[in-house]
Short mmCIF file of C-alpha atoms and ligand atoms in Angstrom, two decimals:
data_model
loop_
_atom_site.label_atom_id
_atom_site.label_comp_id
_atom_site.label_asym_id
_atom_site.label_seq_id
_atom_site.Cartn_x
_atom_site.Cartn_y
_atom_site.Cartn_z
CA UNK A 200 33.18 44.50 94.05
CA UNK A 201 30.61 43.48 96.27
CA UNK A 202 31.00 41.56 99.64
CA UNK A 203 29.84 37.91 98.92
CA UNK A 204 27.71 36.95 101.91
CA UNK A 205 28.57 33.44 102.54
CA UNK A 206 25.21 31.50 103.42
CA UNK A 207 27.38 28.38 103.87
CA UNK A 208 29.52 29.82 106.79
CA UNK A 209 26.43 31.42 108.68
CA UNK A 210 24.51 28.49 108.15
CA UNK A 211 26.98 26.10 109.36
CA UNK A 212 27.03 28.29 112.46
CA UNK A 213 23.14 27.97 112.86
CA UNK A 214 23.36 24.29 112.41
CA UNK A 215 26.24 23.80 114.99
CA UNK A 216 23.94 25.68 117.48
CA UNK A 217 20.71 23.56 116.44
CA UNK A 218 22.82 20.30 117.37
CA UNK A 219 23.64 21.49 120.67
CA UNK A 220 20.02 22.46 121.44
CA UNK A 221 19.15 19.14 120.17
CA UNK A 222 21.50 17.38 122.13
CA UNK A 223 20.32 19.39 124.99
CA UNK A 224 16.48 18.21 124.48
CA UNK A 225 17.72 14.69 123.89
CA UNK A 226 19.45 14.82 127.82
CA UNK A 227 16.10 15.63 128.98
CA UNK A 228 14.63 12.76 127.17
CA UNK A 229 12.93 14.77 124.37
CA UNK A 230 13.77 13.01 120.93
CA UNK A 231 12.88 15.86 118.28
CA UNK A 232 11.29 14.83 115.29
CA UNK A 233 10.13 16.27 111.75
CA UNK A 234 7.76 14.60 109.60
CA UNK A 235 7.95 15.51 106.03
CA UNK A 236 4.89 14.82 103.53
CA UNK A 237 5.51 14.55 99.94
CA UNK A 238 2.90 14.16 97.31
CA UNK A 239 3.93 13.32 93.75
CA UNK A 240 7.25 12.94 92.14
CA UNK A 241 8.32 16.56 91.37
CA UNK A 242 12.03 16.00 90.98
CA UNK A 243 13.05 19.50 92.83
CA UNK A 244 10.60 18.49 95.59
CA UNK A 245 12.40 15.31 95.95
CA UNK A 246 16.19 16.68 96.05
CA UNK A 247 14.84 19.51 98.85
CA UNK A 248 13.15 16.70 101.05
CA UNK A 249 16.21 14.43 100.56
CA UNK A 250 18.25 17.62 101.92
CA UNK A 251 15.67 18.09 104.57
CA UNK A 252 16.15 14.82 105.73
CA UNK A 253 20.05 15.01 105.54
CA UNK A 254 20.10 18.09 107.48
CA UNK A 255 17.73 16.33 110.50
CA UNK A 256 20.37 13.29 110.44
CA UNK A 257 23.52 15.96 110.98
CA UNK A 258 21.31 18.00 113.61
CA UNK A 259 20.13 15.17 115.73
CA UNK A 260 16.53 15.36 114.77
CA UNK A 261 14.59 12.25 113.83
CA UNK A 262 12.85 12.67 110.40
CA UNK A 263 9.96 10.66 108.83
CA UNK A 264 9.00 10.98 105.42
CA UNK A 265 5.64 10.15 104.07
CA UNK A 266 5.73 9.81 100.20
CA UNK A 267 2.43 9.77 98.69
CA UNK A 268 1.25 9.14 95.18
CA UNK A 269 0.35 12.01 92.79
CA UNK A 270 -3.10 11.17 92.65
CA UNK A 271 -3.56 11.17 96.42
CA UNK A 272 -7.04 12.72 97.20
CA UNK A 273 -7.41 15.41 99.36
CA UNK A 274 -9.37 13.52 102.28
CA UNK A 275 -6.11 11.06 102.28
CA UNK A 276 -3.81 13.70 102.85
CA UNK A 277 -5.54 15.43 105.46
CA UNK A 278 -6.10 12.53 107.27
CA UNK A 279 -2.30 11.71 107.53
CA UNK A 280 -1.83 15.31 108.76
CA UNK A 281 -4.46 14.79 111.31
CA UNK A 282 -2.74 11.82 112.52
CA UNK A 283 0.57 13.59 112.66
CA UNK A 284 -1.17 16.37 114.41
CA UNK A 285 -2.11 14.03 117.37
CA UNK A 286 1.24 11.96 117.81
CA UNK A 287 3.30 12.87 120.72
CA UNK A 288 6.53 11.81 119.35
CA UNK A 289 6.28 14.33 116.22
CA UNK A 290 6.87 17.97 116.72
CA UNK A 291 7.17 19.38 113.19
CA UNK A 292 5.20 18.72 110.25
CA UNK A 293 6.00 19.98 106.69
CA UNK A 294 3.88 19.23 103.42
CA UNK A 295 6.44 20.09 100.25
CA UNK A 296 4.68 22.45 98.05
CA UNK A 297 4.19 22.55 95.19
CA UNK A 298 1.22 20.13 95.75
CA UNK A 299 -0.36 18.72 92.57
CA UNK A 300 -3.05 20.96 91.29
CA UNK A 301 -6.07 18.69 92.16
CA UNK A 302 -5.17 19.33 95.75
CA UNK A 303 -6.30 22.16 97.82
CA UNK A 304 -3.02 23.82 99.31
CA UNK A 305 -4.56 26.09 101.52
CA UNK A 306 -6.92 23.58 103.24
CA UNK A 307 -4.11 21.33 103.74
CA UNK A 308 -1.56 24.31 105.32
CA UNK A 309 -4.63 25.11 107.60
CA UNK A 310 -4.86 21.35 108.53
CA UNK A 311 -1.19 21.38 110.19
CA UNK A 312 -1.23 22.12 113.86
CA UNK A 313 0.04 25.55 114.09
CA UNK A 314 2.17 24.43 117.16
CA UNK A 315 3.85 21.96 114.53
CA UNK A 316 3.80 24.23 111.43
CA UNK A 317 7.60 24.43 111.33
CA UNK A 318 7.12 26.41 107.78
CA UNK A 319 4.83 29.14 109.60
CA UNK A 320 2.44 29.14 106.83
CA UNK A 321 -0.78 28.38 108.95
CA UNK A 322 -2.87 31.44 109.23
CA UNK A 323 -2.76 31.34 112.94
CA UNK A 324 1.33 31.79 112.43
CA UNK A 325 0.94 34.13 109.60
CA UNK A 326 -1.02 36.37 112.26
CA UNK A 327 1.46 35.95 114.82
CA UNK A 328 4.20 37.26 112.21
CA UNK A 329 1.59 40.32 111.35
CA UNK A 330 1.80 41.44 114.73
CA UNK A 331 5.26 40.91 115.33
CA UNK A 332 4.81 38.37 117.91
CA UNK A 333 7.05 35.45 116.36
CA UNK A 334 7.43 31.75 117.40
CA UNK A 335 7.89 29.99 114.24
CA UNK A 336 9.30 32.09 111.60
CA UNK A 337 8.91 31.37 107.94
CA UNK A 338 12.42 29.98 107.10
CA UNK A 339 13.58 31.68 104.29
CA UNK A 340 12.47 35.16 105.46
CA UNK A 341 13.99 34.55 108.69
CA UNK A 342 17.36 33.05 107.03
CA UNK A 343 17.36 36.36 105.27
CA UNK A 344 17.28 38.18 108.56
CA UNK A 345 20.13 36.07 110.14
CA UNK A 346 22.49 36.55 106.93
CA UNK A 347 21.72 40.45 107.44
CA UNK A 348 22.60 40.35 111.12
CA UNK A 349 25.74 38.12 110.77
CA UNK A 350 27.22 40.49 108.23
CA UNK A 351 26.23 43.64 110.48
CA UNK A 352 23.51 45.13 108.05
CA UNK A 353 20.85 46.57 110.45
CA UNK A 354 17.54 47.42 108.42
CA UNK A 355 16.65 49.94 110.83
CA UNK A 356 15.69 53.16 108.78
CA UNK A 357 16.81 51.55 105.38
CA UNK A 358 14.43 51.28 102.68
CA UNK A 359 14.09 47.62 101.73
CA UNK A 360 12.56 46.90 98.43
CA UNK A 361 11.12 43.19 98.09
CA UNK A 362 10.28 41.77 94.54
CA UNK A 363 7.70 39.43 94.78
CA UNK A 364 4.52 39.10 96.94
CA UNK A 365 4.45 35.27 97.62
CA UNK A 366 3.11 34.00 100.93
CA UNK A 367 6.14 31.86 101.49
CA UNK A 368 8.63 34.65 101.02
CA UNK A 369 7.37 38.48 99.72
CA UNK A 370 4.79 38.72 102.35
CA UNK A 371 6.31 37.49 105.39
CA UNK A 372 9.90 38.94 104.10
CA UNK A 373 8.02 42.34 104.22
CA UNK A 374 6.68 41.68 107.98
CA UNK A 375 10.32 40.83 109.36
CA UNK A 376 11.67 44.01 107.79
CA UNK A 377 8.95 46.21 109.28
CA UNK A 378 9.59 44.64 112.65
CA UNK A 379 13.41 45.56 112.22
CA UNK A 380 12.34 49.14 111.67
CA UNK A 381 12.87 49.21 107.43
CA UNK A 382 10.96 51.26 105.24
CA UNK A 383 9.30 48.46 103.22
CA UNK A 384 8.06 48.84 99.41
CA UNK A 385 6.86 45.15 98.06
CA UNK A 386 6.91 45.08 94.02
CA UNK A 387 5.21 42.31 91.93
CA UNK A 388 4.24 41.46 88.31
CA UNK A 389 2.14 44.44 88.15
CA UNK A 390 4.12 47.49 89.16
CA UNK A 391 4.91 50.14 87.02
CA UNK A 392 8.28 51.80 86.72
CA UNK A 393 10.15 48.96 88.63
CA UNK A 394 13.51 49.74 88.17
CA UNK A 395 12.94 53.08 89.63
CA UNK A 396 11.80 51.63 92.52
CA UNK A 397 14.32 49.10 93.40
CA UNK A 398 17.15 51.60 92.36
CA UNK A 399 16.02 53.44 95.65
CA UNK A 400 16.81 50.00 97.57
CA UNK A 401 19.19 50.03 100.63
CA UNK A 402 18.50 46.54 100.74
CA UNK A 403 16.96 44.60 97.63
CA UNK A 404 15.37 41.27 98.03
CA UNK A 405 14.82 39.52 94.78
CA UNK A 406 12.05 36.90 95.11
CA UNK A 407 10.77 36.26 91.46
CA UNK A 408 11.71 32.86 90.17
CA UNK A 409 13.11 34.03 86.99
CA UNK A 410 16.76 33.94 86.30
CA UNK A 411 18.78 37.15 85.27
CA UNK A 412 15.44 39.27 86.48
CA UNK A 413 17.52 41.82 88.23
CA UNK A 414 19.92 43.66 86.38
CA UNK A 415 22.59 46.09 87.24
CA UNK A 416 20.88 49.12 86.03
CA UNK A 417 18.05 48.02 88.83
CA UNK A 418 20.61 48.29 91.61
CA UNK A 419 21.87 51.38 93.65
CA UNK A 420 25.57 51.37 93.93
CA UNK A 421 26.57 50.01 97.27
CA UNK A 422 22.96 48.38 97.94
CA UNK A 423 22.76 44.83 99.62
CA UNK A 424 21.34 42.49 97.23
CA UNK A 425 19.46 39.16 98.80
CA UNK A 426 18.76 36.77 95.83
CA UNK A 427 16.00 34.15 96.73
CA UNK A 428 15.72 32.73 93.47
CA UNK A 429 16.33 29.30 92.98
CA UNK A 430 16.24 28.81 89.06
CA UNK A 431 17.97 26.77 86.43
CA UNK A 432 19.77 28.73 83.39
CA UNK A 433 19.61 27.57 80.03
CA UNK A 434 22.57 25.51 80.63
CA UNK A 435 20.96 23.56 83.50
CA UNK A 436 23.01 25.20 86.22
CA UNK A 437 21.51 26.56 89.37
CA UNK A 438 21.14 30.43 89.54
CA UNK A 439 19.21 32.85 91.39
CA UNK A 440 17.03 35.97 90.11
CA UNK A 441 19.93 38.20 89.91
CA UNK A 442 22.37 38.75 87.15
CA UNK A 443 25.09 37.94 89.69
CA UNK A 444 28.11 38.69 87.41
CA UNK A 445 26.98 42.32 86.70
CA UNK A 446 25.38 43.17 89.64
CA UNK A 447 28.38 42.13 92.13
CA UNK A 448 30.51 44.89 90.42
CA UNK A 449 27.98 47.56 91.93
CA UNK A 450 26.30 46.05 95.15
CA UNK A 451 28.19 46.70 98.52
CA UNK A 452 26.89 43.15 99.42
CA UNK A 453 25.21 40.10 97.47
CA UNK A 454 24.43 36.44 98.26
CA UNK A 455 25.40 33.99 95.52
CA UNK A 456 22.90 31.16 94.40
CA UNK A 457 23.98 28.58 95.46
CA UNK A 458 25.40 29.34 98.83
CA UNK A 459 23.39 32.08 99.90
CA UNK A 460 19.54 31.99 100.88
CA UNK A 461 18.72 28.53 100.12
CA UNK A 462 21.34 27.05 102.70
CA UNK A 463 19.77 29.42 105.47
CA UNK A 464 16.38 28.30 104.73
CA UNK A 465 17.36 24.69 105.52
CA UNK A 466 19.14 25.68 108.47
CA UNK A 467 16.12 27.43 109.73
CA UNK A 468 13.97 24.62 109.46
CA UNK A 469 16.29 22.93 111.91
CA UNK A 470 16.02 25.71 114.26
CA UNK A 471 12.11 25.59 113.73
CA UNK A 472 11.51 21.94 114.71
CA UNK A 473 13.59 22.39 117.82
CA UNK A 474 11.45 25.49 118.86
CA UNK A 475 8.39 23.37 118.33
CA UNK A 476 9.78 20.54 119.90
CA UNK A 477 10.72 22.53 123.08
CA UNK A 478 7.22 24.45 123.37
CA UNK A 479 5.32 21.28 122.88
CA UNK A 480 7.37 19.35 125.28
CA UNK A 481 7.16 22.50 128.11
CA UNK A 482 3.39 22.53 127.42
CA UNK A 483 2.80 18.84 128.38
N1 GUN B 701 8.57 24.40 98.32
C1 GUN B 701 9.46 25.42 98.01
N2 GUN B 701 9.79 26.24 99.31
C2 GUN B 701 9.10 25.33 100.31
C3 GUN B 701 9.21 25.90 101.98
O1 GUN B 701 9.77 26.56 102.14
N3 GUN B 701 8.24 24.83 102.49
C4 GUN B 701 7.55 23.83 102.07
N4 GUN B 701 6.82 23.21 102.73
N5 GUN B 701 7.61 23.88 100.44
C5 GUN B 701 8.24 24.61 99.60
#
């Protein structure tokens, strides 16, 4: 049976360190602050935003929520972001995704100051990640790297197979794994012979968005399986992309859902907000 990678435990340690960092900044007269913008009333986004606010409160970070109606126009949203960019008391800006279909997500993400871009989705930050020069790291892939490190898994020389090529997870995950000296394969919906490739993985990262997508026959015995999925099964229960019960019997290590990657993403957002606060204040 696989070792269960306990994201709650690791994220708790990161949040404790973040709280100590926030207290240190506060002693220097810096009150770290995160602005979260949510457009519309997507229930999953609502939960994510509420969790971010709770994490901020626990960590000692001020949070400001901007809730905008679903029919908000592009220009109005851009104006709000520009206002937040120029505010000295705000260090991090996060626009919750997905945005309603009529809004241009790319333009919105480009409008956020790269210095306040705590998601690391701005092309300038994506470019930093490409060249291995990390300041603000994308929260989910960074959380995965922290989990591996906490469990003594070094990606160096290993074959890491990532299923999913999104800008939020798959692509930046590949960059962080390359930086950590893994050999990386990125698979996606058009990949042929997927199971033959995933069976070669020493570290398998599933970021597909489909419950039960990764089955036991796709996993090499002893592999480290990281489940980034956040889905609801037919009973409405939260579950990942991996058939956990079957895969835990053959994997070496596996992350559960919930209690694996998701809590790490939250913790890394707090760390990024503090990094942004420190960088912005040091450069004033
Ligand atoms: N929606 C789902 N995941 C994320 C994320 O990491 N950042 C933002 N801004 N929105 C999301």
